[in-house]
PDB file of C-alpha atoms and ligand atoms in Angstrom:
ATOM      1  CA  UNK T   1     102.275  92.775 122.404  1.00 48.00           C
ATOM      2  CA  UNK T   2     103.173  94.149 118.926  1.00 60.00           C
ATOM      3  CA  UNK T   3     101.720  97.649 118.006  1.00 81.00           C
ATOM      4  CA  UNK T   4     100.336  97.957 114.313  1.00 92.00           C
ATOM      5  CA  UNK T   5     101.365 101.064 112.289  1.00 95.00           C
ATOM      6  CA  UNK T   6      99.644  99.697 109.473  1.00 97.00           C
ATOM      7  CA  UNK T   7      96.944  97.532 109.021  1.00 97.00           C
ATOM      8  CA  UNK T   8      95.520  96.732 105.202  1.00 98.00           C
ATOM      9  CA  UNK T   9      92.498  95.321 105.255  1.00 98.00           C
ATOM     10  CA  UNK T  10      90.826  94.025 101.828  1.00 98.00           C
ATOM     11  CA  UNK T  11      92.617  96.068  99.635  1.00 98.00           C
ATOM     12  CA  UNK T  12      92.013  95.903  95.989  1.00 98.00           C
ATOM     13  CA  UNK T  13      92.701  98.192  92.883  1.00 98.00           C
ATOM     14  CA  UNK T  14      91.610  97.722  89.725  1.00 97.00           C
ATOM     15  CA  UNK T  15      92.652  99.836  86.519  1.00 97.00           C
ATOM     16  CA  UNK T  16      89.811  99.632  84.522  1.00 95.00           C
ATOM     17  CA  UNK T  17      88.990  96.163  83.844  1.00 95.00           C
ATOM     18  CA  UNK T  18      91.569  94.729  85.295  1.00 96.00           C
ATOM     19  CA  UNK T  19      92.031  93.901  88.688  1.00 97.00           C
ATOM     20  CA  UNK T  20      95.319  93.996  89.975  1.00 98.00           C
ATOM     21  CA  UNK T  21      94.981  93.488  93.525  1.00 98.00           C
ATOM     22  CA  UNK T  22      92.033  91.517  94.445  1.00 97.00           C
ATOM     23  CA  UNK T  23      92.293  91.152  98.138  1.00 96.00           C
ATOM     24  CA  UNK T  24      95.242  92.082 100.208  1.00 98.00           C
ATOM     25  CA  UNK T  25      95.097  92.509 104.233  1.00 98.00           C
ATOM     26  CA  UNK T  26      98.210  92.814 105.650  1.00 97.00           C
ATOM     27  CA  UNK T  27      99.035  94.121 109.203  1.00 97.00           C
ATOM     28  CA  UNK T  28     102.964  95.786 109.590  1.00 97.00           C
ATOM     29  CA  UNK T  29     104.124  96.072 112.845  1.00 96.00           C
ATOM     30  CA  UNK T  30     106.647  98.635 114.296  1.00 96.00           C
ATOM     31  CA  UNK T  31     110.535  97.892 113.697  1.00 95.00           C
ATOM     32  CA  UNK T  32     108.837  95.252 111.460  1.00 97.00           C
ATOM     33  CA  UNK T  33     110.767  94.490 108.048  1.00 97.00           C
ATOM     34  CA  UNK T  34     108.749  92.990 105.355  1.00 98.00           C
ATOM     35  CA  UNK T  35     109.965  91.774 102.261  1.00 98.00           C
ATOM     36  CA  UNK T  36     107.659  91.251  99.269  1.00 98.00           C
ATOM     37  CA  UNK T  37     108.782  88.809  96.123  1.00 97.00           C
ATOM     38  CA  UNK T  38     106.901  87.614  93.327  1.00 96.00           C
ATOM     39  CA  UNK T  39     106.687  87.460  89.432  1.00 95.00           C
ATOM     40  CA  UNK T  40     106.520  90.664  87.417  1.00 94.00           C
ATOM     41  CA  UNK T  41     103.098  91.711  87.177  1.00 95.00           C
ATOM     42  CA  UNK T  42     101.540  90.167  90.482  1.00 97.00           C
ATOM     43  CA  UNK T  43     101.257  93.634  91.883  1.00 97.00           C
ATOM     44  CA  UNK T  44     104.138  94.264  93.695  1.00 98.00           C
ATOM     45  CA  UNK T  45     104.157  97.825  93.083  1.00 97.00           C
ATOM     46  CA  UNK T  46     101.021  98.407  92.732  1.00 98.00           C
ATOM     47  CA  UNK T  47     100.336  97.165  96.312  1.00 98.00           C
ATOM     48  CA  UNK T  48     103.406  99.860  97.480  1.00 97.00           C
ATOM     49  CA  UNK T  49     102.369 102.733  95.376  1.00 96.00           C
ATOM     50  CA  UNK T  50      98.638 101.776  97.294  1.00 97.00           C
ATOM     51  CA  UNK T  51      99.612 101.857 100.433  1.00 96.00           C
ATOM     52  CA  UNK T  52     101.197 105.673 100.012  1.00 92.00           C
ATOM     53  CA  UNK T  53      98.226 106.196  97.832  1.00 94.00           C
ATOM     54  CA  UNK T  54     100.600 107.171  94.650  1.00 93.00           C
ATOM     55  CA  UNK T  55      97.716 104.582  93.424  1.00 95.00           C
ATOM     56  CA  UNK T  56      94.083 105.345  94.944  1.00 95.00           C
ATOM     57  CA  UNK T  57      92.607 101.696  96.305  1.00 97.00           C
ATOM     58  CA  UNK T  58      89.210 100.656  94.873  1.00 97.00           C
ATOM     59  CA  UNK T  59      88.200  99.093  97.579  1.00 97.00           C
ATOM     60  CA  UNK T  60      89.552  98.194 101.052  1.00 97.00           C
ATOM     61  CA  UNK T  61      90.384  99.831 103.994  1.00 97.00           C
ATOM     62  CA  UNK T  62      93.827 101.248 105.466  1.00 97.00           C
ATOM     63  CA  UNK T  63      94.235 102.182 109.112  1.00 97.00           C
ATOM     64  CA  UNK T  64      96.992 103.882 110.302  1.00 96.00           C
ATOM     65  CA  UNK T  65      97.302 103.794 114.036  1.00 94.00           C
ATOM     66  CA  UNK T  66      94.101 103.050 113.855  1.00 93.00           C
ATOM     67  CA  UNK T  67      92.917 105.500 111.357  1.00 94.00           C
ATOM     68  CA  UNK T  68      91.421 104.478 108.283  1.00 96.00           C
ATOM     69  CA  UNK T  69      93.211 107.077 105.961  1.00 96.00           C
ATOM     70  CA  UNK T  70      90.894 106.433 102.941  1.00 95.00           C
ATOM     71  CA  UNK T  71      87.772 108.362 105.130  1.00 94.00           C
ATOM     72  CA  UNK T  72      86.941 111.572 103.877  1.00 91.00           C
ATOM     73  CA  UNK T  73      88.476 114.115 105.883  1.00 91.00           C
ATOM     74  CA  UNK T  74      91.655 112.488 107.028  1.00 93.00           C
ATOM     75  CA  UNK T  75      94.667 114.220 106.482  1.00 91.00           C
ATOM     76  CA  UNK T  76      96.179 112.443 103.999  1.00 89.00           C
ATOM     77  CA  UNK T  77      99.580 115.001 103.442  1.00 87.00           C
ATOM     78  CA  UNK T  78     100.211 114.091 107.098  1.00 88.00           C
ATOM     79  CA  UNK T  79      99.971 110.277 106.568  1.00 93.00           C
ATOM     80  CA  UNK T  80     101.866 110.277 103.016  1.00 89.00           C
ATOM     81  CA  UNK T  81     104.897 111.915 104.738  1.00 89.00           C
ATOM     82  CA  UNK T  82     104.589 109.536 107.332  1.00 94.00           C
ATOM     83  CA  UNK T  83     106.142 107.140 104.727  1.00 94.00           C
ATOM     84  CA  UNK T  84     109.055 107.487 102.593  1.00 93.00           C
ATOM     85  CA  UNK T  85     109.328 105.648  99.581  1.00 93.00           C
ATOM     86  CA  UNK T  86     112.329 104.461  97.425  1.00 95.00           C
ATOM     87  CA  UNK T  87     111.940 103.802  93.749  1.00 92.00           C
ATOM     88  CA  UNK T  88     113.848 102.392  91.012  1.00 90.00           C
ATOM     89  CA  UNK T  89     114.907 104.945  89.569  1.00 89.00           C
ATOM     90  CA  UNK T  90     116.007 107.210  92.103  1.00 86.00           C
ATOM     91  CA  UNK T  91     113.445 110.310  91.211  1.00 89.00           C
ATOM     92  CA  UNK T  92     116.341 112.500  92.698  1.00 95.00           C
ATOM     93  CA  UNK T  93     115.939 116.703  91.838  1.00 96.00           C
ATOM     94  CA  UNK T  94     118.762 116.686  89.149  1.00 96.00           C
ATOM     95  CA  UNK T  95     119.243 120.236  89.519  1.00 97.00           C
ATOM     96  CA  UNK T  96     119.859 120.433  93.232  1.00 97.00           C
ATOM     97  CA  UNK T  97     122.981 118.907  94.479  1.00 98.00           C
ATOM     98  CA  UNK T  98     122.934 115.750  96.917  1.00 98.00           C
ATOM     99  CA  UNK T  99     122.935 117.909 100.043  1.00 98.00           C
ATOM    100  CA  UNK T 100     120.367 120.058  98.982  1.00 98.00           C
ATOM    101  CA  UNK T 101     118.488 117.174  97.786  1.00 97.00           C
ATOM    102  CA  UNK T 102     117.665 116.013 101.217  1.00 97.00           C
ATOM    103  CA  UNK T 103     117.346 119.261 102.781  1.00 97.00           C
ATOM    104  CA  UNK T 104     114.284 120.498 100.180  1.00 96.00           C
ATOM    105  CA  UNK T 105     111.314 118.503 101.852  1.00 93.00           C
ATOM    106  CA  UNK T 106     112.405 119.281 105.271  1.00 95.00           C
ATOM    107  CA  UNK T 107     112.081 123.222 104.669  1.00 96.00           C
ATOM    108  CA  UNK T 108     109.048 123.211 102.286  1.00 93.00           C
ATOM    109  CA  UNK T 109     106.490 120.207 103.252  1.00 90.00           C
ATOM    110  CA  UNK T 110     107.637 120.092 107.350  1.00 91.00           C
ATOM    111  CA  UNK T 111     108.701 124.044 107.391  1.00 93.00           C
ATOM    112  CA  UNK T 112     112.289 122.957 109.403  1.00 95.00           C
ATOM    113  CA  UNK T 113     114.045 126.305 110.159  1.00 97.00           C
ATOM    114  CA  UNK T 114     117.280 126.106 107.309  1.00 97.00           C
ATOM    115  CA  UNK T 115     119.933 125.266 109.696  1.00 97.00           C
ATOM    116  CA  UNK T 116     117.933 122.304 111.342  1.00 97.00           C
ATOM    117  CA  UNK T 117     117.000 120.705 108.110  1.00 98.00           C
ATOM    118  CA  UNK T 118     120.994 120.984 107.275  1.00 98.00           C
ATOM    119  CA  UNK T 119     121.784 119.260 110.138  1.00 98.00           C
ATOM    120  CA  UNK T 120     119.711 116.245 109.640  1.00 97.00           C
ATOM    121  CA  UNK T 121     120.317 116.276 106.142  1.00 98.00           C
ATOM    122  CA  UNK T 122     123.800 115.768 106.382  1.00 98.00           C
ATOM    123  CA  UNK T 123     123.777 113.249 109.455  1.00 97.00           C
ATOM    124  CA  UNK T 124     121.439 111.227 107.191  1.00 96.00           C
ATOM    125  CA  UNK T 125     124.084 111.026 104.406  1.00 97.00           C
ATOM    126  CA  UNK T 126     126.582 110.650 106.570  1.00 96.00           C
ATOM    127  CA  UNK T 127     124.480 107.766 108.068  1.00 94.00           C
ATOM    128  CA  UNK T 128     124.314 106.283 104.105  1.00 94.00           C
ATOM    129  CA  UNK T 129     128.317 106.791 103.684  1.00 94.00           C
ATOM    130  CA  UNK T 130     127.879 110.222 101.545  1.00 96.00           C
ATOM    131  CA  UNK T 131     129.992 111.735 103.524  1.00 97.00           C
ATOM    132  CA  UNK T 132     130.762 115.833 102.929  1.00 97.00           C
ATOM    133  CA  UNK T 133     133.289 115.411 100.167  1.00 97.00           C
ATOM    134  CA  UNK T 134     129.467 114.508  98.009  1.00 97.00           C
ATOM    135  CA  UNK T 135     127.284 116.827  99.247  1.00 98.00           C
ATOM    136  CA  UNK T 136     128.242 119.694  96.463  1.00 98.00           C
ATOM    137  CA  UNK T 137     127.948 117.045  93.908  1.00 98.00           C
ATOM    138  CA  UNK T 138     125.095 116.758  91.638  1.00 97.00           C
ATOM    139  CA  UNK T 139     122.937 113.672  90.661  1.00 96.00           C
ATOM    140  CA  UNK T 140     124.723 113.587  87.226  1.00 96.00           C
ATOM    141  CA  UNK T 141     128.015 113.398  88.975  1.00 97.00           C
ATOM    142  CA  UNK T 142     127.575 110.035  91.061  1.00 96.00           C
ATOM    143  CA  UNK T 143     126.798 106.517  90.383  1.00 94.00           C
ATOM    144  CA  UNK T 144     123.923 104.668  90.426  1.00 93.00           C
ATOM    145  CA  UNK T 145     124.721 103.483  93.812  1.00 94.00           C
ATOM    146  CA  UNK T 146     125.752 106.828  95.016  1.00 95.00           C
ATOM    147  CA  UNK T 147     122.184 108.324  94.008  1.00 95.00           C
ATOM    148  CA  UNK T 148     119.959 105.760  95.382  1.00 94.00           C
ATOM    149  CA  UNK T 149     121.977 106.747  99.133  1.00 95.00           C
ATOM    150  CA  UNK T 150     121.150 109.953  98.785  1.00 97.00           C
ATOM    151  CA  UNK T 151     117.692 109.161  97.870  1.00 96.00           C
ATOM    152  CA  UNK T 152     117.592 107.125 100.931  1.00 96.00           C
ATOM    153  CA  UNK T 153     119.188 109.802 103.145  1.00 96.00           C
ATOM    154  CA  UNK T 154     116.544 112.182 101.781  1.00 96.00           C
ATOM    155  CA  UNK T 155     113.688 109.907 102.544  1.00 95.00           C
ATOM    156  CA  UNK T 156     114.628 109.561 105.963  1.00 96.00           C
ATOM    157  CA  UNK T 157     115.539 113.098 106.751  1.00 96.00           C
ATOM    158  CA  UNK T 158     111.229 113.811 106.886  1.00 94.00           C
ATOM    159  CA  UNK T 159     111.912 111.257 109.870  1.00 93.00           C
ATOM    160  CA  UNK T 160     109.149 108.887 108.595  1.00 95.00           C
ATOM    161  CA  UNK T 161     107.484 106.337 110.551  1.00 96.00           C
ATOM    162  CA  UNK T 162     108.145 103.496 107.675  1.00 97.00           C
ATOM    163  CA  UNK T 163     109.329 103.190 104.641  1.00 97.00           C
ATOM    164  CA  UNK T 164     108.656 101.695 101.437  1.00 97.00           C
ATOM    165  CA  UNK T 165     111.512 100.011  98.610  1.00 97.00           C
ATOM    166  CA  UNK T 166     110.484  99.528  95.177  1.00 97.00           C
ATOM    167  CA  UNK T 167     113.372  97.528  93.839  1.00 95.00           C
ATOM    168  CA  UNK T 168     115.732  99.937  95.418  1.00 94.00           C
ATOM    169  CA  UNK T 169     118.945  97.703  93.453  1.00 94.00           C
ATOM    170  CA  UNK T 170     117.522  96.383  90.152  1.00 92.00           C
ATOM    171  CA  UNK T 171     118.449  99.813  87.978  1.00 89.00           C
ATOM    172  CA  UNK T 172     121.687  99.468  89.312  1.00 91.00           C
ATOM    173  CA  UNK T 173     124.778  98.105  87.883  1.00 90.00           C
ATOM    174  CA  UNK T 174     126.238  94.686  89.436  1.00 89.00           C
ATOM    175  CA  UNK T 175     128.716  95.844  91.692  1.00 90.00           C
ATOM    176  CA  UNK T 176     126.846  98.689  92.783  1.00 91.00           C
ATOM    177  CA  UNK T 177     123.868  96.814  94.539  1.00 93.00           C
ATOM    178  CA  UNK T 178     126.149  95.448  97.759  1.00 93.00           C
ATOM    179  CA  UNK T 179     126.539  99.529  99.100  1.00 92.00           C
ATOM    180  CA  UNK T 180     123.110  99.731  99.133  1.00 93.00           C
ATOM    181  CA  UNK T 181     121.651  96.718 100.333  1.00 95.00           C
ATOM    182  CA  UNK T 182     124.216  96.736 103.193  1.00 94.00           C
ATOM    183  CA  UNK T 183     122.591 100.506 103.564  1.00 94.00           C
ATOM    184  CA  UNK T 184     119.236  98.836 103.865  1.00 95.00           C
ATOM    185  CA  UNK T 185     120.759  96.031 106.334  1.00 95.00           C
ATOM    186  CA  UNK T 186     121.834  98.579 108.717  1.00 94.00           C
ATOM    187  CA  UNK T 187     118.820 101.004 108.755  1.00 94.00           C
ATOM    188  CA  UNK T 188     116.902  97.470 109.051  1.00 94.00           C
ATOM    189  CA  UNK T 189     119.000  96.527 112.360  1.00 93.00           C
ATOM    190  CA  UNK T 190     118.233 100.477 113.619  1.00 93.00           C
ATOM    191  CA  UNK T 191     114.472  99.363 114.510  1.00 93.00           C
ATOM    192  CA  UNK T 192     113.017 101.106 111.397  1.00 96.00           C
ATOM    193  CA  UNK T 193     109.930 100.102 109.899  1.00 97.00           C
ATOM    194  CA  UNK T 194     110.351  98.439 106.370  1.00 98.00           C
ATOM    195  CA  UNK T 195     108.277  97.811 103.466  1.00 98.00           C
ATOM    196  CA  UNK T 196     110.813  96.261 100.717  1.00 98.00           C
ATOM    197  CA  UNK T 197     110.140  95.260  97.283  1.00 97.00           C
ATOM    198  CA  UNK T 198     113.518  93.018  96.234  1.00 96.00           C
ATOM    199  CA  UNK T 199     113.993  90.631  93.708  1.00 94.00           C
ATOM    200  CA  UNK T 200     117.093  90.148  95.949  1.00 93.00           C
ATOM    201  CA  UNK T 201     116.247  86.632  97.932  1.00 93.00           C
ATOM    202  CA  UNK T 202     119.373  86.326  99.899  1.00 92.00           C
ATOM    203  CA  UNK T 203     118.969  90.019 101.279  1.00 94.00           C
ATOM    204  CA  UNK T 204     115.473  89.513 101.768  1.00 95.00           C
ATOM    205  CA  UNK T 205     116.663  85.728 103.719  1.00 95.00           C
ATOM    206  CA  UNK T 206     118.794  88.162 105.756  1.00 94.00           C
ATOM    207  CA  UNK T 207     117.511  90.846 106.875  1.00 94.00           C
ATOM    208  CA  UNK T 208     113.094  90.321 106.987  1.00 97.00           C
ATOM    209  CA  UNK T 209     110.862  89.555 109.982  1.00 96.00           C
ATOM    210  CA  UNK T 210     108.279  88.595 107.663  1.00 97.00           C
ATOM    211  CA  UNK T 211     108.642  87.460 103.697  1.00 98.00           C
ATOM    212  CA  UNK T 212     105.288  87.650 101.436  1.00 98.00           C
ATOM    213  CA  UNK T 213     105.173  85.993  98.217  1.00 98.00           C
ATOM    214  CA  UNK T 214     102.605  87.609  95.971  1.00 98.00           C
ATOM    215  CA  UNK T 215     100.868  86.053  93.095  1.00 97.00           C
ATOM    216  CA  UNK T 216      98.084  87.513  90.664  1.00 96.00           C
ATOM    217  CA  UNK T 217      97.329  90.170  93.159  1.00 97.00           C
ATOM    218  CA  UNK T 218      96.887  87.947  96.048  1.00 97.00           C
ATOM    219  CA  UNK T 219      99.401  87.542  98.940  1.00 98.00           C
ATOM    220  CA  UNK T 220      99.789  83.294  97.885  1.00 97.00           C
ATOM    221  CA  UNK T 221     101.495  83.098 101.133  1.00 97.00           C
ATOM    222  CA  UNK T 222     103.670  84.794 103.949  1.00 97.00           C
ATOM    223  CA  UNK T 223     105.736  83.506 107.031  1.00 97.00           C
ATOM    224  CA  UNK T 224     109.157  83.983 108.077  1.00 97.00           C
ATOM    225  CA  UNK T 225     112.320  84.223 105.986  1.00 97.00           C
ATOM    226  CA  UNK T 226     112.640  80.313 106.878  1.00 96.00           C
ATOM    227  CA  UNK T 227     109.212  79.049 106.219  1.00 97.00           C
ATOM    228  CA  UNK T 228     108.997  80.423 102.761  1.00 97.00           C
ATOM    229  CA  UNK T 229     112.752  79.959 101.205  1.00 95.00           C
ATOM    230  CA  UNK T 230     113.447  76.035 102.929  1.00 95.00           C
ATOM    231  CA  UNK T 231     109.993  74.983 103.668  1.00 95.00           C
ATOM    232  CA  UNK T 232     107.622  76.842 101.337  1.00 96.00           C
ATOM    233  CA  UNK T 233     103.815  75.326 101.320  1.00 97.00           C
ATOM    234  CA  UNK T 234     102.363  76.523  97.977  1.00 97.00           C
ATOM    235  CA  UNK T 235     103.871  74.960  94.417  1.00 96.00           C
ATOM    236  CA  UNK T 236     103.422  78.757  93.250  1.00 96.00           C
ATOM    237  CA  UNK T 237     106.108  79.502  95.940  1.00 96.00           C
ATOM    238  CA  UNK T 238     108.070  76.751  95.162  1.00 96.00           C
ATOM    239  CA  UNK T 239     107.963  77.522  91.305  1.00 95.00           C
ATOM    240  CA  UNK T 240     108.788  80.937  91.324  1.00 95.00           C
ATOM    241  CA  UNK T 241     111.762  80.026  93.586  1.00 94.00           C
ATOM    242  CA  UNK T 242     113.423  77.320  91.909  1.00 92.00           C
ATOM    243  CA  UNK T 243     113.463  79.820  88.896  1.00 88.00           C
ATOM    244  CA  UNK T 244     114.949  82.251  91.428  1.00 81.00           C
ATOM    245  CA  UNK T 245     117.448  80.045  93.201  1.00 74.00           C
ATOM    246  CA  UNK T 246     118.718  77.900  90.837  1.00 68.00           C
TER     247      UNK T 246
HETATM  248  N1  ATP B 301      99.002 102.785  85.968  1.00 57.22           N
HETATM  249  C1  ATP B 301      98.595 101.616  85.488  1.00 57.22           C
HETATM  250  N2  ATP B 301      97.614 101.549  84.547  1.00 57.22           N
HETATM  251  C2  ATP B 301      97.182 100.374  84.064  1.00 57.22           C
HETATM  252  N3  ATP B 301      97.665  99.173  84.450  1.00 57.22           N
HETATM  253  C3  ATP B 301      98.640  99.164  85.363  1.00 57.22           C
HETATM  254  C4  ATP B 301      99.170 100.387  85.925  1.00 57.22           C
HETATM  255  N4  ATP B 301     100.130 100.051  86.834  1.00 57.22           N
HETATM  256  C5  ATP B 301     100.206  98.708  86.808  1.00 57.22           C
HETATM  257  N5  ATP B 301      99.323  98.171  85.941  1.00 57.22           N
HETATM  258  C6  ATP B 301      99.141  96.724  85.700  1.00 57.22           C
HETATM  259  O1  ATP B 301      99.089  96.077  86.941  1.00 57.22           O
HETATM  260  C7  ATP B 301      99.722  94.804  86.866  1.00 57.22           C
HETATM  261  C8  ATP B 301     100.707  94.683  88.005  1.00 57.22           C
HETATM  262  O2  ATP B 301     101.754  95.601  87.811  1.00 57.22           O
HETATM  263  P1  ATP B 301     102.834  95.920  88.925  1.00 57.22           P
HETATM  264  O3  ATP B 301     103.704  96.978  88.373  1.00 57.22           O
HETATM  265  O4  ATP B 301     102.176  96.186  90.221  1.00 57.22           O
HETATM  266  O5  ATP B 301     103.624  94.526  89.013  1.00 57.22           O
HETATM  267  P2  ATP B 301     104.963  94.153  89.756  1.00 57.22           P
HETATM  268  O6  ATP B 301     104.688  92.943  90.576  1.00 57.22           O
HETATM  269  O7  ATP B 301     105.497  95.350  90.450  1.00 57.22           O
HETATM  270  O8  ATP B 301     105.931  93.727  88.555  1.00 57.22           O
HETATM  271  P3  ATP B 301     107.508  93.937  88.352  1.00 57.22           P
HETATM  272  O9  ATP B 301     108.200  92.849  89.140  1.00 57.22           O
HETATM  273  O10 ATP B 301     107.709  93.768  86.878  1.00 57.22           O
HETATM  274  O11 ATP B 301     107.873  95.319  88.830  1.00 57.22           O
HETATM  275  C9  ATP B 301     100.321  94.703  85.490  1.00 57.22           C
HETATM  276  O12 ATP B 301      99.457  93.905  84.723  1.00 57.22           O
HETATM  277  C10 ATP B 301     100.324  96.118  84.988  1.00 57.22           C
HETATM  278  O13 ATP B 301     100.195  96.180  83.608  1.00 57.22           O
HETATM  279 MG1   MG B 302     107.214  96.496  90.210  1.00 57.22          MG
END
């Protein structure tokens, strides 16, 4: 039997009027990748930034291993650097260079003894191709590419138990997007747990267990990478990919 990490249950956030989720339950499972596509503005991000509680839910309930985190007295700095999350825009310390960007959470949040946190810093970028020749470099000095490995190499070097992708590619230029998706594929094919917001649908074919489509802050329907790009059930589904695929 599959073992839940994660299991949303009614989730729903509202910012003031609005309601942007309206009722998401969604159970991830361990080694599980899950890939989330949909329109801009059904929530996508909201729904990540939720689940690591950048966002606070309105309503809804989220257990991790069987813990709902949202109950008072759960310890919430322990469950947010259970998960490691990816942005857009990189959000890398500009003023540290690469290897001491993925050493700096190891030392302060987990207090790793300096050499150990060195260690795993730099097989992590090693793991994301920045090898040592990069790790004196600062943000400023690498490409788009280049930054969102090391941001990816830093995320995983607070070993989390999943992680979460906000567009990881779509600030990037063209020909940068293939080093990091491939990055993606391969942690993907090491058993980690995956949470990945991609407007990328041929990745997403590739490399998810599980693809959700999300519409107006409802999940309009999920099934495997099959079921939803050749045989998708809902004309939202099919709408949104025919303008995606064409
Ligand atoms: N901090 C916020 N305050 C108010 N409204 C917000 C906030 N964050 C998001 N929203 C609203 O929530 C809705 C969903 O936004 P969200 O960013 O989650 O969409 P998305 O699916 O990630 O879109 P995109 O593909 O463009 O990134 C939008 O209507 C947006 O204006
Ligand atoms: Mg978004």
């Amino acid at each position: 039997m599959s073992q839940a990490i994660l299991e949303i249950k009614h989730l729903k956030k509202s910012f003031g009027q609005n309601e942007v989720l309206k009722d998401i339950s969604l159970s991830v499972n361990k080694g599980e990748v899950i890939s989330i596509i949909g329109s801009s503005g059904s929530g996508k991000s909201t729904f990540l930034r939720s689940i690591n509680l950048l966002e606070e839910p309105t309503a809804g309930e989220i257990l991790f291993h069987g813990e709902n985190v949202l109950d008072k007295g759960y310890d919430l700095n322990n469950y947010r650097e259970k998960l490691g999350m990816v942005f857009q825009s990189f959000n890398l310390f500009d003023n540290l260079n690469v290897l001491e960007n993925a050493i700096v959470a190891q030392t302060t949040v987990l207090k790793r003894p300096r050499s150990e946190a060195e260690a795993i810093a730099k097989e992590n970028l090693n793991k994301v191709g920045m090898t040592e020749q990069y790790w004196k470099a600062k943000p400023k000095q690498l490409s788009g590419g280049q930054k969102q490995r090391v941001a990816i190499a830093r995320a995983l070097s607070v070993n989390p138990e999943a992680m979460l992708f906000d567009e990881p590619t779509s600030a990037l230029d063209p020909e940068m997007v293939g080093e990091v998706l491939k990055t993606m594929q391969d942690l993907a094919k090491s058993g980690l747990t995956m949470i990945i917001v991609t407007h990328e649908m041929e990745f997403a074919k590739d490399v998810s267990d599980r693809v959700i489509f999300m519409d107006q802050g409802l999940i309009a329907e999920e099934g495997t990478p099959e079921q939803i790009f050749e045989n998708p059930k809902e004309e939202r589904t099919k709408e949104f990919l025919k303008r995606f695929l064409k």
